Each structure stands twice: as structure tokens, then as C-alpha cells.
Amino acid sequence: MIRQLARVLGAPYAGPLRRHLAGVLAYAVLQGLVFVLLVPVLRPLLRGDTDGAQPWLGVLAVVVLATAVAYWVQAQLGYRLGMALSRALHHRIGDHLAALPLGWFTPARVGRVARMSSTGVVDVMGVPAHLLQPVVTAYVSPAVVVLAMLFVDWRLAVAALITVPLIVLVFRWSARLLAATDVVVDTAGVEASNRIVEFAQQQAVLRAYGRTGEGFAQLDAALTEVDRANRRQLLKGGPGLVASALMVQLSVTVVIVAGVAVAVGTTVDAASLVALLVLTVRFAEPLVAAADLGAALRMARNSLDRMDELLRTPVLPEPSAASSFSSDGSIELDGVTFGYDDRRVLDGLSLTVPAHSMTALVGPSGSGKTTVVRLVARFFDTLEGTVRVGGRDVRDLTTEQLMAQISVVFQDVYLFDASITDNIRAGRAEATDDEVLEAARLARVDEIATRLPDGYDTMVGEGGARLSGGERQRISIARAILKNAPIVLLDEATAALDPDNEAAIGSALAALTADRTLLVIAHRLQTVRSADQIVVLDNGRIAETGTHDQLLAAGGRYAAFWSERTRASGWRLVSGAV
Amino acid sequence: MESGLGGLLRPVRGALVMAGALQVVSAVAGLVPFLAVAEIGRRLLAGETSELWTVAWWAVGGLLVRLVTMMASTGITHFADARLQDHVRREIARHLGTVPLGWFDARSSGEVKRAAQDDVGALHHLVGHAITDLVAAVVTPVAALVYLFTLDWRLSLLVLGVLPLFLSAYAVMMRGYPEKMAAHTAALGRINSAVVEFVQGIAVVKTFGQARRAHRRFLRATDDFADFFGSWAGSMIRVEAVASALISPAVMVLVVLGGGTWFVAQGWLAPVDVLPFVLLGVGLTGPVLSLGYGANSLRQARDAANRIGTVLAVPPLPITRDQEPQGNHVRFEGVAFSYDGRTEVLSGIDCVLEPGTVTALVGASGSGKSTLAGLVPRFFDATAGSVTIGGADVRSIDPDDLYRRVGFVFQDVRLLRATIRENIALGRPEATDGDVIAVARAAQIHDRITELPDGYDTVVGEGAHLSGGESQRVSIARALLADTPILVLDEATAFADPESEAAIQDALSTLVAGRTLLVIAHRLHTIAGADQILVLDQGRIVERGTHDDLLAAGGRYAAMVATTMEAAR
């Protein structure tokens, strides 16, 4: 765990980490010595010889003072390390996130990363701040005590020593037992919670179909399973729980019995023996503390694991310095193969989008349309083949150079929780107010702004929650217009919009794409028809290429797609005159 | 019902009291080895070795008593915990089945999730572990102290002398704690939103060359946190180190031995009586930390109980079963609706849905179309006026009867994580395979289902991921099987998935045939043949009539049609 901590923190923190560890070790050893000193103080004292006890009491006072100082020093070091850790972890996570391929960022990961950067870091900060010391002490102090006992009475030392591996084994055994049943119980608990959430989210459907209350069998089954898992855990894990809680008392009892055996069977110095017995009681105590910290330690370890995993995720290689680059405004995919995990999505695909022309991608879902667009924006790197933007391999461009070439308008629009103006200005930070307003006008955002109480200064809410989908789309188009990049990547919206938004977005897109190189995942028939080149994808390969008229004449897949879609667009829910 | 934690814990209160009592015995039994060592010391120093084994057996006996009581109390608390979890989760589910459908949205599903998962977890921690730990943390030192005081109250006081020092240091530390803690939570929250923005918006941020700025914002939030935490912890760490050092075992050893030696030298105490103090006194301060943990989980459980309480306190939809519809005639009379009691989303709605006719709702987004449609299946109840089916107010119809009459198909369909068969047969679990297959065929989804690994037994979301259009068709099959005479439909459903648009449309056409249909319309041409079109504006019906009537009237509907034509060009 220490090694992992060192790795996640990075080289500059190896020194402070080592110093803190040394401080903790010194404290643990000194505390062990304090316990050992019980024997020479108690021996005379129990005989009533207070004068004999006093010199050792003096020694004890000195060692206790040293222990207190060591505690102070390690606490300070741990605190400083914890603070450094907070900064270092956040910066490393932040830097790494900025360099990860865009494709890495899936919605599921967002929540995980957010948790990792807030409570996860706090968990890990706790390791030097309050976990390391008790854990190290738990093992080192008893070791010192046992070592010292060997010199005083080897028989009791052996009795104590016998219990050590036993304690460790029982702790391990019960931890494993609990961990195993924990997984089962957790899984059952998560399943039950998910079912309740599903039950809530699907309430409309469930009620409409008469399945409320006890009628939702899946929820009932999940709840019953939790109950079963809980009971099973008690039966299987309970003994481990009890055993580990009793281990310390057991070991003390063993030593008591051994001590009695020694006292009865042989002749010993009573005071020494008693002093030793007292020592044994102390010896086991720190172990209890360690057992209590197991859960916190496990939590910190899990957080650390997740950070380690994140930091080990490879980032996209980038040239260290920007070389001069003049773009010709074209897009080219050359023999591109790509897949997610073991699923192949694109298979030796070649495609050229000449400058200032429009190419429409069509094809069934899963045919690779989105992947093509993502590869152009370098969400991922290809497995084989080359993607060129403006005539240059995207891997030879810096992120800034590549992104200066392209505007991206996707369906899942993300707006920052800021004013409308700020969101548009994100397209080009140095744009003048007039330019921002002009872009807003072209994307028909001005209509939205006049409707809202604070006009352009209206805050849009987290992710743009205060606006409708169509309105968000228009703001994102304004942003892209302001950016004024030579290449536009567009994923046309599929969702139904009201006629006003539909018309507004149509004119906004016309303003954005005029005289640009355009690669569009097309859903609207008029978009497809107006393309200079239509590329029909199927299973990661190009099935057909050509203009609308050429492809219709060819009578292939595109012609079938076209007739199907035309039929759909003329659909009437209820027949009747138009 | 009793509110808060006490109310929630009531079903397990008896078990908790019993477990607590057992824990008291267990904690006292945990002291036996210490007493045994003291006793052995007393006898050895007095030179009696005869009774030593008896004392050793005490220790063994103490161990056994503790074993038994611990097992019993662990068992009791865990069974109580299992029962409580089950009880609370079922209570939440039962209650959710009664609240108005309109209550369920993104926010409330977050609340439900937290209540069902985190908050039940907090209760679990309290019942399963914290309560017994807390009892042990109190009983052990108290029992030890009582024993020590009977031996010598003066030395006991001396040993306890460090506690006031510790407590005052602790008080210094805790000064302003709630405010600081709130600031701490707020700083963490800022990191959270900075990282969410950074990560969620990363595509935007990168494509617009703003990566560095957002990155800076994230780092600023984290540095603010580090600064805040640093100065807070920094101000506490010295006091904390002193306080912890004060009650550390090392200092306690010194105090006990120093005090003991002094008392023996003064002749106030027999040498052998120092032993119990060394054995028990040193560990007296240990449980202070456990007390802290225990109090903390008690606080967390209280908050959790309050959150669960808020979910359980959502007023249920009133249900009476005193009217029976005669026929399937739907009538809105003077209907008004408001979400917040101030602004009216609907007002003065009067209209009739004749059996077997199609009524289309048209209007800009926010005009109240979906709200109006949602009143029929009781997603909400009207705040004024009434909605009746066959002459019976929907609020007075037995819900089972209501939902046998009203079905609906919406745009955002999410299937249950169950088999396809269960999903289709949701409304009629007794349906035969033949029935299920027949409706699946009619909904144009049968062929796709047979391609799935387990066919109709494939579990949605586990064995197979269906596209939006495919899920849509499963939900249409479900509605077909339920076969309700009245249907509420969002027309955008037909366009939810361009890949399977035509198939969804065919399925919908089959579904709506012959039913009383209330449709929320987005694309005007699809509903041009409707029997009546209601044009909504700001919650009122501003025009009504057939397509031809309305075009001829040249009002709002005619203008909307014109805009659509323009957009299509």
C-alpha cells in the first residue's frame, strides 16, 4: 500500500513519505519501550521497594517524553504530507484528465471521477493523517514487547509469541470471510436499491399495467435476496467476526494460564512474573486498535486503487512542440481500422472529404458513423491507418492545432453553468461583444435571449438544464459559428422538435456550414439530398458512395434506405386529408 | 407515525435493547482477564500458589461468557439489521406506489436512490455495529472506574486527572466545528462541480481550445480546498497532537506508575493494589475515540432517517373507489392545474373525447400539452374542475379499473430489467406465449427478439441492449396486449429513432386503430386527419376543430403549419 501511495503521489513526494514513515516507526518503537519499562518499575514497586523503582521511573519519564515528542513530530509530518497529498493528487488527476483521449469520458466515468477527486482524495489523505500511525504501532509495539520478554522470561514470551501468528491468522481468515460475504451482501443491497429506483422511475408504466406494491416481482425477489444474503453472512461471517473480536482476550488468557503454570510448577520471582503478566496485557492492546481501522484502511485502499488505475490509463501522444502547419481544409481517412475493446467498429475504411464540400454519412446504427466523426476529432487514435485533417496526420498536430481546425456540433450539447453570452464566447475567448452578438443572431439565439428575464445574461443552469433541447442546440451552434473553424463536424439531431425550433436550427446550421468543409451524420432527408457526397456505411465498411442521384439510380442499399425514409416521412398517425 | 430515527427504529427496538444488555455483560466479561492478573499478582506476592488455577479458570470463564454474549448480541443486531433494512425498503416501495406519478422526476429519483441505498446503509451501520460498539465504549471504562474507585478513590482521581486537560483541548478543537465542517463540505462540493464540469464538458472544452482554462478552474477549486483544509487542520493539529499525547498509553503508564509509586511510598496504598491501576487505568482513555466514532454514526443515521422520512412524507394520491365508469367517454370540465399552487399550467379546459375518435393536442413547448394528457392516467390530479371517464371522476375510480381503461405510450421508454416476455406481458401476466408473440409481431419486433441470444427470455439490459426504436416497439407490444380502450400517446414516439422510424410507425398505426386516442402532436402533418385538434397556448385551448376548419380559420394553427412548410424547404 505504501508503495502504491508512493507511485500515485509521484517521485517528488518519496522523501516526505519516507520521513513520515520513519517518524511513525520511531514512535511505535518508543511506545513499545514504555511498555517494556513496566517490568523494571513494577518489580521493585510490587515488593514495596519504592526507592528501587524511582531510578527506573526516571528512565520511564525520559522515554515517555521522547515518545510524546515522536508523536508530535510524526503528527506534524503526517499532517504536512496529507496536505501535500491533497494538492499533488488533485493536480496529477487534473493533468491526467486533461490529456486523456476524449473517448475515455463516458457518463459513467464522470460520476466516478467526481467522487474520486472529492471524497476519494480525502480518504487517501487520511492515511498519513490518522491511519498509518495506529496500524504501524499495532504491529511494531507488540514486536518490541515480545523481544524484550524473551530476555526476561522466555517461557511467557513463547506463550505470547504463539498467539501472534494465531491472531494474525484469525484476523486474515475473518477478514477474508467477511470480504467474501460482504461482496454478496453488497451486491444484493445494490441490486435491491437499483430495483427500488427502477420501481420509482417506472412507476407510470407499472401503475398503468396494474403492478404496484407487491406486484413488482423483481423488487420483491431482490428484497428477499438481500434478506437471505444478510442471514447467510451472519452464519458464515459471524464466527469470524466474533473470533477476531475475542482473539486479544484469548491471547491474554493463554498467557495467564501459562503464567499460572509457570508459577505453580517452578519457582520464580513472584514480582517479575506479575510484572510480565501486566506487560502481556498491554502487549495485545494495540492490535485491537488495528482491527478497528480495517474498514477505513480498506476504503482508502479502494480510492487509491481507482486513482492508480486512472493515472495508468494511457494518454494520447502529442508532439511536444507545434510545428508550422497550414491547413488545406480537407479530411481524409486512410485505411482506418478501429474497435472498442474486442468489438471491431471500422474495418479498413478510406474516405476523403475535399475542402469546402459536404459529405453525409448514412447507415444503420452500429455501422460506425459516430466513430468516423470521433476519430476525426481525435476522441481516440486509430488501431491501424491514418486520419488526416487539413492534410496532416492528426497525431502530428497538437490538440490546439487540431481543434483550431474543427467545430463540433453534437447531439448531446453541453453548456456550462454560466450566462448565455459566456457559453457562446467559449467558442472564441478573445471575440468582441459584437462578434458574439452576431453569432447569436445567426444562430437565432437572439430570439431565446429576448424571451428570457435576464436576456443574454441569463444563467443556463448546470449542463444547460434551464433551456429546452432545441435552445441548447442553437447556443451550441452559435458557439461553433463564433469559432469560425474551416471544418465542421455535425451530428444531426434525431429528436422531434417543435416547428419553431426546427426552423431556427435549420437556418442556424445554414449559417454555420456555409463555405465550410462539412462532415455530417445525417438524419434529415433534405440534408442527405443536398450533400456533395453520400457515404453509406455498413458494418464498418463503405457500402456505397456517390451523389443522391447516382445512388438512387444504382438501386442499391441507399435506394432502399431512401424509399423507406420517404415512406416514413409521409406517415400519418391517422389517415385523412391533408 | 413517530418521526425521525426513533420511529424508523421502532420495529427493532426490543432487539436493540436486548443486544445492548448482552453487550454490557460482554464488556464486563472483557475485564475479567485484567482482574485475574491482578488477583494472581495478589496471591503470588502473598506467597499463596494454591488457588492460582482457580483464578486462571476465572479468566477462561470470562472468555467463554464473552464468547457467548458476543455471539448472541452479534446475532441479534444482525438479524434486527436485516429485518430493518427489509422493512424500510419495503416501506419506501409501498409508499412510492401511492404518491402521484407527477412526483417522479430526475430529482426525486435521486432522492429515492439515496434513501434506498446510502441512507439504509447508514441505518445498517448504526444497528449492525455502532450501537453495540457505543455500549462497549461506555460500559468498559465505567465498570473499570467503579472497581478502581472502590480500591482507592484518590489514585483514581489522579489517573483521571488527564481527562479534563484532554477535554478542554478537545473543546478548543471543536470550537466553530459546525461552521468549519459546513465550509469543508462546501469546498468539497466545489471540487465536485468543478470536476463534473471539467469532465462532462471536456469535449466542448477541448474542441474550443479551452482545456487549459477549465483545467485551471478545477485546479483552483482543489487548491482552495487544500488551503482551507490546511489552515483549519493546521490550527487544530498542534492542539490535537497535545490532546492525543495526553491520553496516549505512554503518558497513562507514567501517570499510573508515578502516582502509584508515590502513594506506596507515602503508605497510602498497598504495593499490590497498584496492579489494578496499571492494568485498567492505562486503558481507561482508549474508548474515547470509539465514542467519537459512535456519536458520528449516530448523527449520520439521524440525518439518514430524516431523509427517508421526507420520502415517506410525500402525500399519497388520494384513492377512493366509489364510482364506476359507464362507458369510455372522456370529459374535461373546467380543468385547471398548477404544479406549485401559484402559476397555472392549465386553466379553463373543457373538452370531450368521444369513444373511437382521435384528439390531437397542438402547441409550442410549454403550452401544457403533456400536462393535459397526463391528467387522464392520473399522473397528476386537476387542481380545479374534473376529468371524468364514462361519467366517473378519475379520482373516484378504482386504480385497477382506471388502468384497465387508460394506456399510454411515450417517447422516452425505458424497459424493466426483466425478460422481454415479462416486459410485454406486464399488464397481463397470465397471457399465453401465443398472445405475446402475436402482439410482438404486430409491433414489428418479433423478428428482432428471436435474433436475441435467449429470444423472449433475454433479460433487457443484461442479455441484450435494445436500441431506442426497439424498446419503443416492445412498449407498443405491451400496450397492444393490455388492450385499453383509451390511449394517450406522444406522437414524437414515431420519430424517436431514425433507424427504425418506419417500423415504429407501422406498429403505432396498428396500436391506435379503433381506440379513443389522445395524442400529443409535434409534427403537424401526422395528425392532419384527427377528428379534433386542440390548439393550446399558455394552458388554454385557443382553437379547436378539424385540420380543414383550422386552416380555413387562418389562426394560430394555420401559422404553425406555414412555419413547418418553411422549415421543410
Tab-separated table of C-alpha atoms in Angstrom, chain B residues 202-465:
chain	number	residue	atom	x	y	z
B	202	ILE	CA	-14.348	18.140	-21.732
B	203	ALA	CA	-15.359	17.613	-25.358
B	204	VAL	CA	-16.525	21.226	-25.570
B	205	VAL	CA	-13.601	22.446	-23.587
B	206	LYS	CA	-11.114	20.675	-25.804
B	207	THR	CA	-12.691	21.382	-29.147
B	208	PHE	CA	-12.848	25.055	-28.335
B	209	GLY	CA	-9.285	25.129	-27.086
B	210	GLN	CA	-10.396	25.929	-23.544
B	211	ALA	CA	-8.857	22.861	-21.972
B	212	ARG	CA	-6.355	24.911	-20.050
B	213	ARG	CA	-8.941	27.287	-18.672
B	214	ALA	CA	-11.274	24.587	-17.355
B	215	HIS	CA	-8.259	22.732	-16.103
B	216	ARG	CA	-7.203	25.865	-14.243
B	217	ARG	CA	-10.673	26.215	-12.768
B	218	PHE	CA	-10.530	22.659	-11.496
B	219	LEU	CA	-7.094	23.145	-10.025
B	220	ARG	CA	-8.176	26.402	-8.411
B	221	ALA	CA	-11.072	24.642	-6.688
B	222	THR	CA	-8.774	21.917	-5.420
B	223	ASP	CA	-6.141	24.401	-4.262
B	224	ASP	CA	-8.814	26.404	-2.446
B	225	PHE	CA	-9.808	23.222	-0.721
B	226	ALA	CA	-6.219	22.421	0.181
B	227	ASP	CA	-5.690	25.966	1.526
B	228	PHE	CA	-8.861	25.875	3.562
B	229	PHE	CA	-8.260	22.416	4.892
B	230	GLY	CA	-4.627	23.226	5.531
B	231	SER	CA	-5.357	26.256	7.671
B	232	TRP	CA	-8.164	24.509	9.508
B	233	ALA	CA	-6.277	21.296	10.172
B	234	GLY	CA	-3.115	23.321	10.773
B	235	SER	CA	-4.759	25.249	13.582
B	236	MET	CA	-6.034	22.046	15.109
B	237	ILE	CA	-3.130	19.720	14.569
B	238	ARG	CA	-0.996	21.116	17.424
B	239	VAL	CA	-3.808	21.039	19.937
B	240	GLU	CA	-4.820	17.658	18.600
B	241	ALA	CA	-1.302	16.274	18.962
B	242	VAL	CA	-1.079	17.535	22.550
B	243	ALA	CA	-4.530	16.191	23.402
B	244	SER	CA	-3.831	12.785	21.873
B	245	ALA	CA	-0.428	12.612	23.552
B	246	LEU	CA	-2.121	13.363	26.898
B	247	ILE	CA	-4.333	10.301	26.728
B	248	SER	CA	-1.785	8.104	24.944
B	249	PRO	CA	-0.915	4.821	26.693
B	250	ALA	CA	2.644	6.017	27.295
B	251	VAL	CA	1.565	9.035	29.352
B	252	MET	CA	-1.015	6.958	31.191
B	253	VAL	CA	1.680	4.415	32.131
B	254	LEU	CA	3.826	7.198	33.525
B	255	VAL	CA	0.944	8.760	35.482
B	256	VAL	CA	-0.159	5.445	36.977
B	257	LEU	CA	3.315	4.258	37.872
B	258	GLY	CA	4.446	7.664	39.129
B	259	GLY	CA	1.271	8.106	41.166
B	260	GLY	CA	1.392	4.510	42.358
B	261	THR	CA	4.993	4.776	43.492
B	262	TRP	CA	4.212	7.998	45.313
B	263	PHE	CA	1.124	6.516	47.045
B	264	VAL	CA	3.061	3.388	48.052
B	265	ALA	CA	5.973	5.498	49.340
B	266	GLN	CA	3.529	7.545	51.409
B	267	GLY	CA	1.991	4.343	52.701
B	268	TRP	CA	-1.436	5.240	51.300
B	269	LEU	CA	-1.645	2.164	49.178
B	270	ALA	CA	-0.508	-1.454	49.422
B	271	PRO	CA	2.050	-2.196	46.652
B	272	VAL	CA	-0.119	-4.937	45.213
B	273	ASP	CA	-3.041	-2.546	44.811
B	274	VAL	CA	-1.063	-0.612	42.213
B	275	LEU	CA	-1.643	-3.561	39.873
B	276	PRO	CA	-5.311	-2.964	39.023
B	277	PHE	CA	-4.485	0.636	38.217
B	278	VAL	CA	-1.700	-0.372	35.861
B	279	LEU	CA	-3.955	-2.951	34.258
B	280	LEU	CA	-7.181	-0.999	33.963
B	281	GLY	CA	-6.204	2.628	34.398
B	282	VAL	CA	-3.928	2.758	31.382
B	283	GLY	CA	-6.670	1.624	29.037
B	284	LEU	CA	-9.329	3.913	30.511
B	285	THR	CA	-8.942	6.602	27.891
B	286	GLY	CA	-8.838	4.245	24.930
B	287	PRO	CA	-12.593	4.200	24.213
B	288	VAL	CA	-12.745	7.994	23.918
B	289	LEU	CA	-12.089	7.651	20.189
B	290	SER	CA	-14.683	4.890	19.800
B	291	LEU	CA	-17.150	7.233	21.462
B	292	GLY	CA	-16.361	9.812	18.812
B	293	TYR	CA	-16.968	7.307	16.006
B	294	GLY	CA	-20.177	6.106	17.634
B	295	ALA	CA	-21.550	9.624	18.037
B	296	ASN	CA	-20.693	10.310	14.433
B	297	SER	CA	-22.577	7.327	13.075
B	298	LEU	CA	-25.496	8.185	15.328
B	299	ARG	CA	-25.559	11.636	13.732
B	300	GLN	CA	-25.339	10.168	10.241
B	301	ALA	CA	-28.136	7.733	10.975
B	302	ARG	CA	-30.287	10.573	12.246
B	303	ASP	CA	-29.762	12.546	9.045
B	304	ALA	CA	-30.447	9.420	7.016
B	305	ALA	CA	-33.635	8.766	8.940
B	306	ASN	CA	-34.759	12.321	8.251
B	307	ARG	CA	-34.141	11.921	4.524
B	308	ILE	CA	-36.012	8.627	4.454
B	309	GLY	CA	-38.723	10.427	6.396
B	310	THR	CA	-39.036	13.099	3.679
B	311	VAL	CA	-39.588	10.449	1.047
B	312	LEU	CA	-42.159	8.686	3.207
B	313	ALA	CA	-43.853	12.009	3.943
B	314	VAL	CA	-44.724	12.777	0.311
B	315	PRO	CA	-48.515	12.920	0.393
B	316	PRO	CA	-50.062	9.945	-1.366
B	317	LEU	CA	-52.546	10.298	-4.175
B	318	PRO	CA	-55.974	10.051	-2.608
B	319	ILE	CA	-57.731	6.913	-3.733
B	320	THR	CA	-61.445	6.306	-3.477
B	321	ARG	CA	-63.235	3.544	-5.254
B	322	ASP	CA	-66.811	4.726	-5.133
B	323	GLN	CA	-67.566	5.375	-8.797
B	324	GLU	CA	-67.681	3.023	-11.712
B	325	PRO	CA	-67.364	4.363	-15.243
B	326	GLN	CA	-70.239	3.710	-17.588
B	327	GLY	CA	-68.508	3.544	-20.958
B	328	ASN	CA	-65.289	5.217	-22.090
B	329	HIS	CA	-66.359	8.732	-22.721
B	330	VAL	CA	-63.611	11.141	-21.530
B	331	ARG	CA	-64.652	14.623	-20.475
B	332	PHE	CA	-62.631	17.590	-19.155
B	333	GLU	CA	-64.764	20.118	-17.315
B	334	GLY	CA	-63.320	23.462	-16.218
B	335	VAL	CA	-59.974	21.800	-15.579
B	336	ALA	CA	-57.096	23.819	-14.156
B	337	PHE	CA	-53.744	22.594	-12.997
B	338	SER	CA	-50.783	24.110	-11.197
B	339	TYR	CA	-47.561	22.420	-10.094
B	340	ASP	CA	-46.697	24.954	-7.431
B	341	GLY	CA	-50.086	26.366	-6.488
B	342	ARG	CA	-49.251	29.790	-7.924
B	343	THR	CA	-48.822	29.731	-11.692
B	344	GLU	CA	-51.469	27.818	-13.597
B	345	VAL	CA	-50.151	25.471	-16.261
B	346	LEU	CA	-53.674	24.695	-17.444
B	347	SER	CA	-56.841	26.660	-16.964
B	348	GLY	CA	-60.433	26.526	-18.149
B	349	ILE	CA	-60.012	23.302	-20.113
B	350	ASP	CA	-63.316	21.936	-21.428
B	351	CYS	CA	-63.345	19.166	-23.980
B	352	VAL	CA	-64.776	15.764	-24.778
B	353	LEU	CA	-63.065	12.686	-26.206
B	354	GLU	CA	-65.757	10.638	-27.911
B	355	PRO	CA	-65.137	6.867	-27.945
B	356	GLY	CA	-63.217	5.760	-31.029
B	357	THR	CA	-62.135	9.276	-32.041
B	358	VAL	CA	-58.737	10.908	-32.312
B	359	THR	CA	-57.981	14.139	-30.443
B	360	ALA	CA	-54.679	15.878	-31.136
B	361	LEU	CA	-53.031	18.374	-28.774
B	362	VAL	CA	-51.002	21.001	-30.596
B	363	GLY	CA	-48.988	23.917	-29.264
B	364	ALA	CA	-45.498	25.259	-28.554
B	365	SER	CA	-43.375	23.511	-25.956
B	366	GLY	CA	-44.524	24.679	-22.536
B	367	SER	CA	-48.083	25.218	-23.668
B	368	GLY	CA	-49.373	22.421	-21.419
B	369	LYS	CA	-49.888	19.561	-23.910
B	370	SER	CA	-48.138	16.886	-21.855
B	371	THR	CA	-49.688	18.058	-18.597
B	372	LEU	CA	-53.170	17.913	-20.089
B	373	ALA	CA	-52.574	14.427	-21.470
B	374	GLY	CA	-51.151	13.296	-18.105
B	375	LEU	CA	-54.393	14.118	-16.278
B	376	VAL	CA	-56.234	11.188	-17.852
B	377	PRO	CA	-53.949	8.439	-16.471
B	378	ARG	CA	-53.695	10.457	-13.204
B	379	PHE	CA	-50.048	11.454	-13.433
B	380	PHE	CA	-51.437	14.427	-11.609
B	381	ASP	CA	-54.837	15.382	-10.315
B	382	ALA	CA	-56.530	18.515	-11.596
B	383	THR	CA	-56.373	21.383	-9.096
B	384	ALA	CA	-59.814	22.587	-10.218
B	385	GLY	CA	-62.563	21.089	-12.333
B	386	SER	CA	-62.773	17.410	-13.119
B	387	VAL	CA	-61.695	14.754	-15.575
B	388	THR	CA	-64.281	12.016	-15.980
B	389	ILE	CA	-64.327	8.682	-17.774
B	390	GLY	CA	-67.765	7.296	-18.506
B	391	GLY	CA	-69.211	9.844	-16.110
B	392	ALA	CA	-66.977	8.818	-13.189
B	393	ASP	CA	-64.325	11.192	-11.843
B	394	VAL	CA	-60.871	9.640	-12.379
B	395	ARG	CA	-60.163	10.341	-8.710
B	396	SER	CA	-63.027	8.107	-7.675
B	397	ILE	CA	-62.287	5.204	-9.977
B	398	ASP	CA	-60.520	2.153	-8.580
B	399	PRO	CA	-56.939	2.495	-9.954
B	400	ASP	CA	-57.037	-1.054	-11.283
B	401	ASP	CA	-60.148	-0.223	-13.236
B	402	LEU	CA	-58.727	3.108	-14.399
B	403	TYR	CA	-55.626	1.496	-15.825
B	404	ARG	CA	-57.624	-1.224	-17.493
B	405	ARG	CA	-59.210	1.602	-19.457
B	406	VAL	CA	-56.305	4.027	-19.994
B	407	GLY	CA	-52.975	3.089	-21.539
B	408	PHE	CA	-50.138	5.292	-22.756
B	409	VAL	CA	-47.038	5.215	-24.904
B	410	PHE	CA	-44.428	7.901	-24.508
B	411	GLN	CA	-41.293	8.964	-26.256
B	412	ASP	CA	-38.727	8.110	-23.594
B	413	VAL	CA	-39.355	4.493	-22.923
B	414	ARG	CA	-37.168	2.558	-20.556
B	415	LEU	CA	-37.890	-1.104	-20.247
B	416	LEU	CA	-37.779	-3.012	-16.995
B	417	ARG	CA	-34.701	-5.063	-16.271
B	418	ALA	CA	-36.668	-8.251	-16.803
B	419	THR	CA	-37.153	-10.683	-19.668
B	420	ILE	CA	-38.688	-9.422	-22.896
B	421	ARG	CA	-41.648	-11.694	-22.244
B	422	GLU	CA	-42.214	-10.168	-18.790
B	423	ASN	CA	-41.877	-6.704	-20.268
B	424	ILE	CA	-44.527	-7.371	-22.887
B	425	ALA	CA	-46.871	-9.258	-20.564
B	426	LEU	CA	-46.588	-6.611	-17.833
B	427	GLY	CA	-50.278	-5.780	-17.888
B	428	ARG	CA	-51.454	-9.337	-18.394
B	429	PRO	CA	-49.021	-11.700	-16.665
B	430	GLU	CA	-51.350	-14.599	-17.472
B	431	ALA	CA	-51.016	-14.039	-21.235
B	432	THR	CA	-50.004	-17.111	-23.222
B	433	ASP	CA	-46.833	-17.294	-25.319
B	434	GLY	CA	-49.075	-17.178	-28.349
B	435	ASP	CA	-50.583	-13.864	-27.222
B	436	VAL	CA	-47.148	-12.390	-26.534
B	437	ILE	CA	-45.778	-13.440	-29.903
B	438	ALA	CA	-48.868	-12.168	-31.692
B	439	VAL	CA	-48.533	-8.655	-30.265
B	440	ALA	CA	-44.766	-8.681	-30.820
B	441	ARG	CA	-45.409	-9.470	-34.471
B	442	ALA	CA	-47.999	-6.726	-34.700
B	443	ALA	CA	-45.494	-4.320	-33.131
B	444	GLN	CA	-42.838	-5.314	-35.709
B	445	ILE	CA	-40.425	-6.551	-33.047
B	446	HIS	CA	-40.868	-10.346	-33.138
B	447	ASP	CA	-38.052	-10.929	-35.645
B	448	ARG	CA	-35.594	-8.847	-33.666
B	449	ILE	CA	-36.489	-10.698	-30.461
B	450	THR	CA	-35.882	-14.095	-31.997
B	451	GLU	CA	-32.392	-12.912	-33.006
B	452	LEU	CA	-31.519	-12.249	-29.339
B	453	PRO	CA	-29.449	-14.898	-27.536
B	454	ASP	CA	-32.333	-16.149	-25.405
B	455	GLY	CA	-35.215	-14.929	-27.531
B	456	TYR	CA	-38.151	-13.890	-25.406
B	457	ASP	CA	-36.268	-14.911	-22.254
B	458	THR	CA	-33.480	-12.409	-22.834
B	459	VAL	CA	-33.191	-10.014	-19.920
B	460	VAL	CA	-33.299	-6.415	-21.118
B	461	GLY	CA	-30.129	-4.538	-20.218
B	462	GLU	CA	-28.247	-7.723	-19.288
B	463	GLY	CA	-28.513	-10.199	-22.140
B	464	ALA	CA	-29.168	-7.585	-24.772
B	465	HIS	CA	-29.208	-3.858	-25.337
